JSON list of C-alpha atoms in Angstrom, two decimals:
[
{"chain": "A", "resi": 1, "resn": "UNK", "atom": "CA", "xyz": [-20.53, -22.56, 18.01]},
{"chain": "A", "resi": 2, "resn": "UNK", "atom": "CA", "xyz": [-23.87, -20.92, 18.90]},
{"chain": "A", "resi": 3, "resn": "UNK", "atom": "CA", "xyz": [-26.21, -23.08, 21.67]},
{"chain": "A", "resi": 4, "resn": "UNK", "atom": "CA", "xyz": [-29.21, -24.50, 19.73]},
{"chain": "A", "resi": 5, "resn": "UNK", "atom": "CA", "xyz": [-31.34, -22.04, 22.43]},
{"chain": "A", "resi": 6, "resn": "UNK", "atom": "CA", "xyz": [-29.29, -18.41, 21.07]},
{"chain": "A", "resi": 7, "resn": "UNK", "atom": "CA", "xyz": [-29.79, -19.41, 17.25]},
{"chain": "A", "resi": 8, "resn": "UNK", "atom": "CA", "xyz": [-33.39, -19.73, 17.60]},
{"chain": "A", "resi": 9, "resn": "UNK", "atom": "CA", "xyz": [-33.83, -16.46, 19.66]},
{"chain": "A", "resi": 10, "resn": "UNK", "atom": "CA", "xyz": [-31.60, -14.75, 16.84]},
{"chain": "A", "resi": 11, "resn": "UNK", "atom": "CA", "xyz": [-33.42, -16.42, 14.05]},
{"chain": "A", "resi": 12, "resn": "UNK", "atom": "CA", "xyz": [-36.24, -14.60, 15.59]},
{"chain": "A", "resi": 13, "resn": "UNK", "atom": "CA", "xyz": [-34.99, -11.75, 16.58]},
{"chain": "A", "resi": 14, "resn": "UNK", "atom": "CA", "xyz": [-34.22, -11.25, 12.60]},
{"chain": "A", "resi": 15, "resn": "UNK", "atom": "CA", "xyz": [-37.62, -11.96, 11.43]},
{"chain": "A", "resi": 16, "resn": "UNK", "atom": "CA", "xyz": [-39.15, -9.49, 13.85]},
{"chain": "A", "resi": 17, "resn": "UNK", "atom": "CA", "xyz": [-36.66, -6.65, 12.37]},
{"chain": "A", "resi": 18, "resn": "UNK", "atom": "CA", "xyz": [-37.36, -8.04, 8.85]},
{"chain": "A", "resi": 19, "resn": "UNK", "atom": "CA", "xyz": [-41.48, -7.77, 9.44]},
{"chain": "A", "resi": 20, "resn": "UNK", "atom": "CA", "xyz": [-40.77, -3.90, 11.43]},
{"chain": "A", "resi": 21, "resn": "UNK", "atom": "CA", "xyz": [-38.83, -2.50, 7.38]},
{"chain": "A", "resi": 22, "resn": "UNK", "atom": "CA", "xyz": [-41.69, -4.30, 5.44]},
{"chain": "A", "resi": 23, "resn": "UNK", "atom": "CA", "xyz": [-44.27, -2.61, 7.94]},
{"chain": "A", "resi": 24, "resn": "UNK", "atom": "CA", "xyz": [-41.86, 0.59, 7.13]},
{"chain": "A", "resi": 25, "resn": "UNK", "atom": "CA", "xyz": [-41.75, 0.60, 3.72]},
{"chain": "A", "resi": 26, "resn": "UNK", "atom": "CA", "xyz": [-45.84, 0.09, 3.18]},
{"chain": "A", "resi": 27, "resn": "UNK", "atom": "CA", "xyz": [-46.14, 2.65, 5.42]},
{"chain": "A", "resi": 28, "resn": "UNK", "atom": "CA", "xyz": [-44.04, 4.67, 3.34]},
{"chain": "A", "resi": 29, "resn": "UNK", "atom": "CA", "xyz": [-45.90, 3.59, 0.27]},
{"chain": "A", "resi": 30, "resn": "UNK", "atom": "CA", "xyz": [-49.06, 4.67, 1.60]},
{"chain": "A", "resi": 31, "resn": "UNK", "atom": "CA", "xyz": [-47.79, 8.07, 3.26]},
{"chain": "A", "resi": 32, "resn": "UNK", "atom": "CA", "xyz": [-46.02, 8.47, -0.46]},
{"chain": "A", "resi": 33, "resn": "UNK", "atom": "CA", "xyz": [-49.06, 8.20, -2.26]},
{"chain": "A", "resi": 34, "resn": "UNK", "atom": "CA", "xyz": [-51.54, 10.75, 0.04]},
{"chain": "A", "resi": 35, "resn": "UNK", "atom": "CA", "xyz": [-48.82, 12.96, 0.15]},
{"chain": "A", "resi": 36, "resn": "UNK", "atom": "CA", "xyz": [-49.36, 15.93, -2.06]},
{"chain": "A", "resi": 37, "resn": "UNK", "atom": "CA", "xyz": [-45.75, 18.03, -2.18]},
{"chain": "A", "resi": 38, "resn": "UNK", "atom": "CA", "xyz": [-42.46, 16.78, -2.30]},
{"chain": "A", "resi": 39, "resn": "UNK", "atom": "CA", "xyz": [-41.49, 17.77, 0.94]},
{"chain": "A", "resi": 40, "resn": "UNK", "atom": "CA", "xyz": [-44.01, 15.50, 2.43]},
{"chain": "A", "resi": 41, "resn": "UNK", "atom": "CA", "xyz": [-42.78, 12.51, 0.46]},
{"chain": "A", "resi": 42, "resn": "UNK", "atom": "CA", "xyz": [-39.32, 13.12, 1.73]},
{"chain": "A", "resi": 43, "resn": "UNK", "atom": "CA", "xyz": [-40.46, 13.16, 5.51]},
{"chain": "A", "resi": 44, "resn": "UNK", "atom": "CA", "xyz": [-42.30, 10.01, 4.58]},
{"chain": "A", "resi": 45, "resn": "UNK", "atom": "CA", "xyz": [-39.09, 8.44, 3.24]},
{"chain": "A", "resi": 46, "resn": "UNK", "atom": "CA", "xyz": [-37.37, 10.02, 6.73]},
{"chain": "A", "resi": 47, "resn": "UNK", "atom": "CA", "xyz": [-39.92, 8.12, 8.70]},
{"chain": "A", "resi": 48, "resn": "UNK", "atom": "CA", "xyz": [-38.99, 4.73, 7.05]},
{"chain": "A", "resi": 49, "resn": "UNK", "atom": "CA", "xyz": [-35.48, 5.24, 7.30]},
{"chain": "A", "resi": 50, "resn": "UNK", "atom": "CA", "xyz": [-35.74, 5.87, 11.17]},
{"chain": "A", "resi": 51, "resn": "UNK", "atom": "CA", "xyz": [-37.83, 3.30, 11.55]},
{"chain": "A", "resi": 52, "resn": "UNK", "atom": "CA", "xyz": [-35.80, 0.66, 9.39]},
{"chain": "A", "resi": 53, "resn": "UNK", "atom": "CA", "xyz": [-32.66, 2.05, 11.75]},
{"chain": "A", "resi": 54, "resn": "UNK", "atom": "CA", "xyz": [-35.23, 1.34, 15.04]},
{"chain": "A", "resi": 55, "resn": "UNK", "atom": "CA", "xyz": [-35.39, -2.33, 14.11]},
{"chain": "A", "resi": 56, "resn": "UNK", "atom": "CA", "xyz": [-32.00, -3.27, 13.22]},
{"chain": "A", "resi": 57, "resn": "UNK", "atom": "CA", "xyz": [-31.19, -1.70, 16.56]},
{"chain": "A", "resi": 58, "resn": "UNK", "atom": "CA", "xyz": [-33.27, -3.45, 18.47]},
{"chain": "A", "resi": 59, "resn": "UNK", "atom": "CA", "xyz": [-32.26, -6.57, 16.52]},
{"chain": "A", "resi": 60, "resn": "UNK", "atom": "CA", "xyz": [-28.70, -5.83, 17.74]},
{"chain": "A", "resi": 61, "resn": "UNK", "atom": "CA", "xyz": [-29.74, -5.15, 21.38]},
{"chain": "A", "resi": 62, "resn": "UNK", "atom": "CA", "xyz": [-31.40, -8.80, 21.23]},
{"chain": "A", "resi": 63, "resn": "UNK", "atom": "CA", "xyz": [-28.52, -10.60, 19.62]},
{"chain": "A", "resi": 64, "resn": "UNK", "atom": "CA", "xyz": [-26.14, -8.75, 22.43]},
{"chain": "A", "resi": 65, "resn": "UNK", "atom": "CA", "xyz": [-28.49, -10.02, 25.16]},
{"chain": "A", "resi": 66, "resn": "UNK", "atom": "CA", "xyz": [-28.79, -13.82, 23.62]},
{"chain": "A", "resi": 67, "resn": "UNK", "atom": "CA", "xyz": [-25.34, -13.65, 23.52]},
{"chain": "A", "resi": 68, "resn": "UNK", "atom": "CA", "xyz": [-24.77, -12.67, 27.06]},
{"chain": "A", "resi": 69, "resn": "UNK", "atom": "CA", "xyz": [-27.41, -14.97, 28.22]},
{"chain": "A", "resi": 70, "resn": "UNK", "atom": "CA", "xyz": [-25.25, -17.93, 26.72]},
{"chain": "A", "resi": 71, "resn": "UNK", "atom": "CA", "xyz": [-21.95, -16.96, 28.47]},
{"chain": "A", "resi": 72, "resn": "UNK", "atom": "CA", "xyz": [-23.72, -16.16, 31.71]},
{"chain": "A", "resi": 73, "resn": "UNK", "atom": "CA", "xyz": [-25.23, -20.01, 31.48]},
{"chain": "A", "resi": 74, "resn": "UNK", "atom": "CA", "xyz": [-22.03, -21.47, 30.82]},
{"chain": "A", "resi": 75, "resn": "UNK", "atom": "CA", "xyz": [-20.22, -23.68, 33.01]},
{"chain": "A", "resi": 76, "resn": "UNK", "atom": "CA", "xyz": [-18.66, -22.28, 36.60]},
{"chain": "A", "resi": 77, "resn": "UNK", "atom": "CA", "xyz": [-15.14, -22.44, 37.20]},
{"chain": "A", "resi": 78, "resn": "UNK", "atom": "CA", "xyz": [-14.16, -24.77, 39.74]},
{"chain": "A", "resi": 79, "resn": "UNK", "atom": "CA", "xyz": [-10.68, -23.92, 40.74]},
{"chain": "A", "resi": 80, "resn": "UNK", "atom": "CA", "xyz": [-9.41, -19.75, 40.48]},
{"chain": "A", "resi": 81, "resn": "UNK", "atom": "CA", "xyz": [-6.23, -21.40, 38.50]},
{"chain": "A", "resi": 82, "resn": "UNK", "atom": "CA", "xyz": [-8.24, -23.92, 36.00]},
{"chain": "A", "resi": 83, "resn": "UNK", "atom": "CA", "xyz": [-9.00, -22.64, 32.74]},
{"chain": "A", "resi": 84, "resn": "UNK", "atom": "CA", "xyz": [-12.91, -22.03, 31.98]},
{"chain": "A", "resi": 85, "resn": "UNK", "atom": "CA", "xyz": [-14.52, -24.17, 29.42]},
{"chain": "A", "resi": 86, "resn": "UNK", "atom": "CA", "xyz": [-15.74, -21.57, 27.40]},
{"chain": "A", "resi": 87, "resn": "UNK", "atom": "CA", "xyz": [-13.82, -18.48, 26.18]},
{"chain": "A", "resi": 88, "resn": "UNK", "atom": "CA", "xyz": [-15.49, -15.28, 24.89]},
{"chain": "A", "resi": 89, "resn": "UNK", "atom": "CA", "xyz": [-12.52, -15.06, 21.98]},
{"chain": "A", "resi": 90, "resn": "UNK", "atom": "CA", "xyz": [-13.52, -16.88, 19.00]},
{"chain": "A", "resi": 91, "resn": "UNK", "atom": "CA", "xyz": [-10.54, -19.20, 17.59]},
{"chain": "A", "resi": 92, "resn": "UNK", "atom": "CA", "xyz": [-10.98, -18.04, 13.91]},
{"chain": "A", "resi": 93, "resn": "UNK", "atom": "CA", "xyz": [-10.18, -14.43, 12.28]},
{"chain": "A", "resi": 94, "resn": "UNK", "atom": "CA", "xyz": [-12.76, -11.67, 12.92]},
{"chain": "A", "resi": 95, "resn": "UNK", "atom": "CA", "xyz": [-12.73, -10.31, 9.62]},
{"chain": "A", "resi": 96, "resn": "UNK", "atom": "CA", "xyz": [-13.40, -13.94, 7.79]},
{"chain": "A", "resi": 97, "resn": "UNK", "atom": "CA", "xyz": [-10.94, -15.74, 5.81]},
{"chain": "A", "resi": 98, "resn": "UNK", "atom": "CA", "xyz": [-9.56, -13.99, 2.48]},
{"chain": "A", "resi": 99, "resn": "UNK", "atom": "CA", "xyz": [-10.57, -15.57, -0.28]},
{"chain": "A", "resi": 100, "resn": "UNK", "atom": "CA", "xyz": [-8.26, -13.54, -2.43]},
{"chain": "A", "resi": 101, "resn": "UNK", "atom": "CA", "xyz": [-4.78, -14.32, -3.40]},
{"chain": "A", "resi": 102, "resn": "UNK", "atom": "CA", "xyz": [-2.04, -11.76, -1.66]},
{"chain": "A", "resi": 103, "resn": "UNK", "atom": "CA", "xyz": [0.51, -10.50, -4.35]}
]
């Protein structure tokens, strides 16, 4: 389970990306419409594209360091032989559970 602390730093870690494509795609929009060849309109769709890809990486880069904030706070081990209270391996399936029946 996230800490209360990560989910709000995610939650606005996402908005952030989410305002950086809508500031993307005006931009593209306007840069569309003063653009006079179609060569131009394609570097203007280039621009949002890179810039869309910009934000969700920096969106990732945040998440990664929320994430490693939250196991860097977590609780020290007090013996070398006494298992940690928190473990970095989630206890259910990666890939989400499969709706779908197997033949």
């Amino acid at each position: 389970m996230q800490s209360a602390k990560e989910k709000i730093s995610n939650l606005a870690s996402a908005s952030k990306e989410k305002v950086e494509t809508h500031k993307a795609k005006t931009e593209e929009k306007v840069e569309k419409m003063t653009a006079r060849t179609e060569e131009e309109k394609r570097i203007a769709e280039e621009k949002r594209r890179a810039k869309e890809a910009e934000a969700k990486m920096k969106l990732h880069e945040s998440k990664a360091e929320h994430e490693a904030d939250k196991l860097t706070t977590g609780a020290p081990a007090t013996d070398a032989g006494a298992p940690m209270g928190r473990t970095a391996v989630p206890s259910y399936p990666l890939g989400g559970y499969s709706t779908r029946k197997l033949p």
